[in-house]
CSV table of C-alpha atoms in Angstrom, one decimal:
chain,number,residue,atom,x,y,z
A,54,THR,CA,-8.1,-5.5,-7.0
A,55,THR,CA,-11.1,-5.1,-9.3
A,56,THR,CA,-14.2,-6.8,-7.9
A,57,THR,CA,-17.1,-5.5,-10.1
A,58,THR,CA,-17.7,-3.1,-12.9
A,59,THR,CA,-20.3,-0.4,-12.4
A,60,THR,CA,-20.9,3.2,-13.5
A,61,THR,CA,-20.8,4.7,-9.9
A,62,PHE,CA,-17.5,5.2,-8.1
A,63,CYS,CA,-17.6,6.1,-4.4
A,64,ALA,CA,-15.3,5.9,-1.4
A,65,GLU,CA,-17.7,3.8,0.6
A,66,HIS,CA,-15.9,2.2,3.5
A,67,TRP,CA,-12.7,2.2,5.3
A,68,CYS,CA,-11.9,-1.3,6.9
A,69,THR,CA,-9.3,-2.5,9.3
A,70,LEU,CA,-7.2,-5.4,8.2
A,71,GLU,CA,-9.3,-7.4,10.7
A,72,GLY,CA,-12.4,-6.6,8.8
A,73,ASP,CA,-14.1,-3.9,10.9
A,74,CYS,CA,-15.6,-1.4,8.4
A,75,SER,CA,-16.9,2.2,8.8
A,76,PRO,CA,-18.5,4.4,6.1
A,77,VAL,CA,-16.4,7.1,4.5
A,78,THR,CA,-18.0,10.6,4.2
A,79,SER,CA,-16.8,13.1,1.6
A,80,SER,CA,-17.1,16.8,1.3
A,81,HIS,CA,-17.4,16.3,-2.5
A,82,ASN,CA,-21.1,15.5,-2.9
A,83,GLY,CA,-20.8,12.7,-0.3
A,84,CYS,CA,-19.1,10.5,-2.9
A,85,SER,CA,-15.8,10.4,-4.7
A,86,HIS,CA,-13.1,8.2,-6.1
A,87,MET,CA,-9.5,7.2,-5.9
A,88,GLU,CA,-7.2,5.6,-8.5
A,89,PHE,CA,-3.7,4.2,-8.4
A,90,LEU,CA,-1.8,4.4,-11.7
A,91,GLN,CA,1.7,3.2,-12.8
A,92,THR,CA,3.7,4.1,-15.8
A,93,GLU,CA,7.2,4.1,-17.3
A,94,VAL,CA,8.3,7.6,-18.1
A,95,SER,CA,11.2,9.3,-19.9
A,96,THR,CA,11.6,12.7,-21.6
A,97,THR,CA,8.8,11.8,-24.0
A,98,PRO,CA,5.4,12.8,-22.6
A,99,VAL,CA,3.2,9.9,-21.5
A,100,THR,CA,-0.6,10.2,-21.2
A,101,LEU,CA,-2.5,8.1,-18.7
A,102,ASN,CA,-6.3,7.7,-19.0
A,103,PHE,CA,-8.4,7.6,-15.8
A,104,ASN,CA,-11.0,4.9,-15.3
A,105,ARG,CA,-13.7,7.5,-15.0
A,106,SER,CA,-14.1,11.3,-15.3
A,107,PHE,CA,-13.2,13.5,-12.3
A,108,GLU,CA,-14.6,16.9,-11.6
A,109,ASN,CA,-11.4,18.2,-9.9
A,110,PRO,CA,-8.7,15.6,-9.8
A,111,VAL,CA,-5.7,16.0,-7.5
A,112,VAL,CA,-2.6,13.9,-8.4
A,113,ALA,CA,0.4,12.8,-6.3
A,114,ILE,CA,3.4,11.2,-8.0
A,115,GLY,CA,5.6,9.0,-5.9
A,116,GLY,CA,9.4,9.0,-6.1
A,117,PRO,CA,10.6,6.7,-9.0
A,118,GLU,CA,12.1,3.3,-9.3
A,119,LEU,CA,15.2,3.5,-11.3
A,120,LEU,CA,15.2,1.2,-14.3
A,121,GLY,CA,18.8,1.6,-15.2
A,122,GLY,CA,21.5,4.3,-14.9
A,123,THR,CA,21.2,7.4,-12.7
A,124,VAL,CA,18.0,9.4,-12.2
A,125,TRP,CA,18.4,12.6,-14.1
A,126,GLY,CA,15.4,14.6,-13.2
A,127,PRO,CA,12.0,14.8,-11.5
A,128,VAL,CA,8.6,13.7,-13.0
A,129,ARG,CA,6.2,16.6,-13.6
A,130,ILE,CA,2.7,17.1,-14.9
A,131,MET,CA,2.4,18.6,-18.4
A,132,GLN,CA,-1.3,18.5,-18.6
A,133,LYS,CA,-4.3,17.3,-16.5
A,134,THR,CA,-7.9,17.0,-17.5
A,135,ALA,CA,-11.0,15.4,-16.1
A,136,ASN,CA,-10.2,12.2,-18.0
A,137,ASN,CA,-6.4,11.9,-18.2
A,138,ILE,CA,-3.0,13.1,-17.2
A,139,THR,CA,0.2,13.7,-19.2
A,140,VAL,CA,3.6,13.4,-17.4
A,141,LEU,CA,7.2,13.5,-18.4
A,142,MET,CA,10.6,13.3,-16.8
A,143,ASP,CA,12.4,16.6,-16.6
A,144,ARG,CA,16.1,16.7,-17.3
A,145,TRP,CA,18.5,18.2,-14.8
A,146,THR,CA,20.3,21.2,-16.4
A,147,ASN,CA,23.8,19.8,-16.1
A,148,TRP,CA,23.0,16.2,-17.1
A,149,SER,CA,24.9,15.1,-20.2
A,150,GLY,CA,24.0,11.3,-20.2
A,151,GLY,CA,21.8,9.3,-22.4
A,152,VAL,CA,18.0,8.7,-22.3
A,153,MET,CA,16.8,6.5,-19.5
A,154,THR,CA,13.4,5.4,-18.1
A,155,LEU,CA,11.8,5.6,-14.7
A,156,LEU,CA,8.9,3.7,-13.2
A,157,VAL,CA,6.5,5.9,-11.2
A,158,ASN,CA,3.3,5.3,-9.3
A,159,LEU,CA,0.5,7.9,-9.0
A,160,ILE,CA,-2.6,8.5,-6.9
A,161,VAL,CA,-5.5,10.4,-8.3
A,162,MET,CA,-8.3,11.6,-6.0
A,163,GLU,CA,-11.2,14.0,-6.3
A,164,ALA,CA,-10.4,17.2,-4.3
A,165,GLY,CA,-12.0,17.2,-0.9
A,166,VAL,CA,-12.0,16.0,2.7
A,167,TYR,CA,-12.7,12.4,3.5
A,168,SER,CA,-13.6,11.3,7.1
A,169,VAL,CA,-14.4,8.1,9.0
A,170,ASN,CA,-16.4,8.3,12.2
A,171,GLY,CA,-15.8,12.0,12.5
A,172,SER,CA,-12.0,11.8,12.0
A,173,VAL,CA,-10.3,13.0,8.8
A,174,LEU,CA,-8.8,10.1,6.7
A,175,PHE,CA,-7.7,11.9,3.5
A,176,GLN,CA,-7.5,15.4,2.2
A,177,ALA,CA,-6.8,16.3,-1.4
A,178,SER,CA,-6.2,19.8,-2.7
A,179,GLU,CA,-4.1,22.0,-5.1
A,180,LEU,CA,-2.5,25.3,-4.7
A,181,VAL,CA,-0.1,27.7,-6.6
A,182,VAL,CA,3.3,27.8,-5.0
A,183,SER,CA,5.7,30.6,-5.7
A,184,SER,CA,9.4,30.4,-6.6
A,185,ALA,CA,12.1,29.9,-4.1
A,186,THR,CA,14.3,32.9,-3.7
A,187,SER,CA,17.8,33.1,-5.2
A,188,THR,CA,20.0,31.9,-2.3
A,189,SER,CA,22.6,29.2,-1.7
A,190,THR,CA,19.9,26.6,-1.1
A,191,ASN,CA,17.2,28.0,-3.4
A,192,ALA,CA,14.5,27.0,-0.9
A,193,THR,CA,13.7,29.9,1.4
A,194,LEU,CA,10.3,31.1,0.3
A,195,TRP,CA,7.9,28.7,2.0
A,196,THR,CA,4.2,28.6,1.5
A,197,GLN,CA,2.1,27.8,4.6
A,198,VAL,CA,-0.9,25.6,3.8
A,199,LEU,CA,-3.9,25.2,6.1
A,200,PHE,CA,-6.0,22.1,5.9
A,201,PRO,CA,-9.7,22.7,5.6
A,202,GLU,CA,-10.2,20.3,8.5
A,203,PRO,CA,-7.5,19.3,11.0
A,204,PHE,CA,-6.2,15.8,11.3
A,205,SER,CA,-5.9,14.0,14.6
A,206,GLY,CA,-2.1,14.0,14.2
A,207,PRO,CA,0.5,15.1,11.6
A,208,PRO,CA,-0.4,13.5,8.3
A,209,ALA,CA,1.8,12.0,5.6
A,210,ILE,CA,1.7,14.2,2.5
A,211,PHE,CA,2.3,13.2,-1.2
A,212,GLN,CA,2.7,15.8,-3.9
A,213,SER,CA,3.0,16.6,-7.6
A,214,VAL,CA,4.2,19.6,-9.5
A,215,SER,CA,3.2,21.2,-12.8
A,216,ASN,CA,5.5,21.9,-15.8
A,217,ASN,CA,5.1,25.7,-16.0
A,218,GLY,CA,8.8,26.8,-15.5
A,219,ASP,CA,11.4,25.8,-18.0
A,220,THR,CA,14.0,24.5,-15.5
A,221,PRO,CA,13.6,21.3,-13.5
A,222,VAL,CA,12.1,21.7,-10.0
A,223,VAL,CA,10.9,19.5,-7.1
A,224,THR,CA,8.7,20.3,-4.2
A,225,ARG,CA,9.8,20.1,-0.5
A,226,LEU,CA,7.9,19.8,2.8
A,227,GLN,CA,8.6,20.9,6.3
A,228,LEU,CA,6.8,21.7,9.6
A,229,ILE,CA,3.9,19.3,9.1
A,230,PHE,CA,1.3,19.7,11.8
A,231,PRO,CA,-2.3,18.4,12.2
A,232,ASP,CA,-3.8,21.6,10.8
A,233,MET,CA,-1.1,22.9,8.4
A,234,PHE,CA,2.2,22.3,6.6
A,235,SER,CA,4.8,24.3,4.7
A,236,THR,CA,6.0,23.6,1.1
A,237,THR,CA,8.3,25.2,-1.4
A,238,LEU,CA,9.8,24.7,-4.9
A,239,GLN,CA,13.5,23.8,-5.2
A,240,GLU,CA,15.4,24.0,-8.4
A,241,ASP,CA,18.2,22.0,-9.8
A,242,GLU,CA,21.4,22.9,-7.8
A,243,HIS,CA,23.0,24.0,-11.1
A,244,ASN,CA,20.5,26.9,-11.1
A,245,TRP,CA,20.9,28.0,-7.5
A,246,GLY,CA,21.6,31.7,-7.3
A,247,GLN,CA,19.8,32.5,-10.6
A,248,PHE,CA,16.6,34.4,-11.0
A,249,GLY,CA,14.1,32.1,-9.4
A,250,HIS,CA,11.6,29.7,-11.0
A,251,GLY,CA,8.2,31.3,-11.1
A,252,THR,CA,5.0,29.6,-9.9
A,253,GLU,CA,3.8,26.0,-10.2
A,254,LEU,CA,0.6,24.2,-9.4
A,255,VAL,CA,1.2,21.7,-6.6
A,256,GLY,CA,-1.1,18.8,-5.8
A,257,ASN,CA,-1.3,17.6,-2.2
A,258,ILE,CA,-2.8,14.4,-0.9
A,259,ALA,CA,-2.6,14.0,2.8
A,260,PHE,CA,-3.2,10.7,4.7
A,261,ALA,CA,-3.9,10.5,8.5
A,262,PRO,CA,-1.2,8.3,10.0
A,263,THR,CA,-3.4,7.3,12.9
A,264,PHE,CA,-5.3,5.0,10.5
A,265,GLY,CA,-2.0,3.1,9.8
A,266,SER,CA,-3.1,0.4,7.4
A,267,GLY,CA,-6.5,-0.7,6.1
A,268,VAL,CA,-8.7,-1.3,3.1
A,269,LEU,CA,-10.4,1.5,1.2
A,270,VAL,CA,-13.6,-0.1,-0.4
A,271,LEU,CA,-15.0,1.6,-3.5
A,272,THR,CA,-18.0,0.7,-5.5
A,273,ASP,CA,-16.0,-1.1,-8.2
A,274,ARG,CA,-12.7,-2.0,-6.4
A,275,MET,CA,-10.8,-2.0,-3.2
A,276,TYR,CA,-7.3,-0.9,-2.1
A,277,THR,CA,-5.3,-2.3,0.7
A,278,MET,CA,-3.1,0.5,2.0
A,279,GLN,CA,-0.3,1.0,4.5
A,280,LEU,CA,1.8,4.0,5.6
A,281,SER,CA,5.4,3.3,6.6
A,282,SER,CA,8.0,5.7,7.9
A,283,VAL,CA,11.8,5.3,7.7
A,284,THR,CA,14.7,7.6,8.3
A,285,THR,CA,17.2,7.4,5.4
A,286,ASP,CA,19.9,9.3,3.5
A,287,HIS,CA,21.8,8.7,0.3
A,288,ASP,CA,22.1,5.0,1.2
A,289,PHE,CA,19.2,2.6,0.8
A,290,SER,CA,17.1,1.8,3.8
A,291,SER,CA,14.5,-1.0,4.1
A,292,VAL,CA,10.8,-0.1,4.1
A,293,PRO,CA,8.8,-1.9,6.8
A,294,LEU,CA,5.7,-3.5,5.3
A,295,ASN,CA,3.1,-5.7,6.9
A,296,LEU,CA,0.4,-6.3,4.3
A,297,PRO,CA,-1.6,-9.5,3.5
A,298,VAL,CA,-1.3,-8.9,-0.2
A,299,PRO,CA,1.7,-8.1,-2.6
A,300,VAL,CA,2.6,-4.5,-2.9
A,301,THR,CA,1.8,-3.2,-6.4
A,302,HIS,CA,2.2,0.6,-5.9
A,303,LEU,CA,4.9,2.2,-3.8
A,304,LEU,CA,4.9,6.0,-3.4
A,305,PRO,CA,7.8,7.3,-1.3
A,306,TRP,CA,7.9,11.0,-0.5
A,307,ILE,CA,10.3,13.0,1.7
A,308,GLN,CA,8.4,14.6,4.7
A,309,SER,CA,11.2,16.8,6.1
A,310,PHE,CA,13.8,19.4,5.1
A,311,THR,CA,16.8,18.6,7.2
A,312,GLY,CA,19.2,19.1,4.3
A,313,GLY,CA,19.3,22.0,1.8
A,314,ASP,CA,20.4,20.0,-1.3
A,315,THR,CA,17.8,19.5,-4.0
A,316,CYS,CA,16.5,15.9,-3.7
A,317,PHE,CA,13.6,13.5,-3.9
A,318,ALA,CA,13.0,9.9,-2.9
A,319,GLU,CA,13.9,6.8,-5.0
A,320,TRP,CA,13.0,3.2,-4.4
A,321,ALA,CA,14.1,-0.2,-5.5
A,322,PRO,CA,12.6,-3.7,-5.0
A,323,VAL,CA,14.6,-6.3,-3.0
A,324,THR,CA,13.8,-9.8,-1.9
A,325,GLY,CA,10.9,-9.6,0.5
A,326,GLY,CA,10.3,-5.9,0.3
A,327,TYR,CA,11.6,-2.5,-0.9
A,328,ASN,CA,14.4,-0.1,-0.2
A,329,VAL,CA,14.2,3.7,-0.3
A,330,LYS,CA,16.8,6.5,-0.3
A,331,VAL,CA,17.2,10.2,-0.8
A,332,LEU,CA,18.4,11.0,-4.3
């Protein structure tokens, strides 16, 4: 919700839903910014402009809402600058259907560590992730990532992936701890057992689950946020939400690696809420 228009953007306070607020400190010059974006995307690149310039923007792209048909590939970042981002939907290698459109939500944050009362709230960073090896699951080369500062508990992590390699690829997570996690690239199942994918730039935005839900107050706007967890599979499961305002941006992301199939999360609106499943 936009409240004012100014030229300074800072993550100033984190407030509980009851209205108790504490200042947010940042490792990025003590001040930073967050934006939520939404776009329809297909195989034609789409460029989204930021409300302000970032120095080192980190992006996370949530699992899509299907706007008709069957999802036929992940959404990847073609280009990212201080002022905008260009994304497109990648096409699974063996897909022979027609063109379709997805609705995706994105978070953009300045890279850094954000804390409230000495406890880490957010961390945003990027890293280069190497290809998974050529095996039956195509996801055996895991990159261990250390957080610059530990969380009080295992965080929820949201990611994005670049568009360096020619073949479609998603990122996967496992072994999420307060101080580290593991991530890998996983190709289209049609390409399993081939020659590997190469390297991609992966964005990571981690959120401390101990904060649950609350309001992030910036200089020019505020965001009411909630983390929800649900166990699901290829059938839709209901997302538990308890917010005083309508949900405008939903970013589902798979936090585990209990199955070897290439997959990502998909969501759909239903009366009174949302459903998510593994696609």
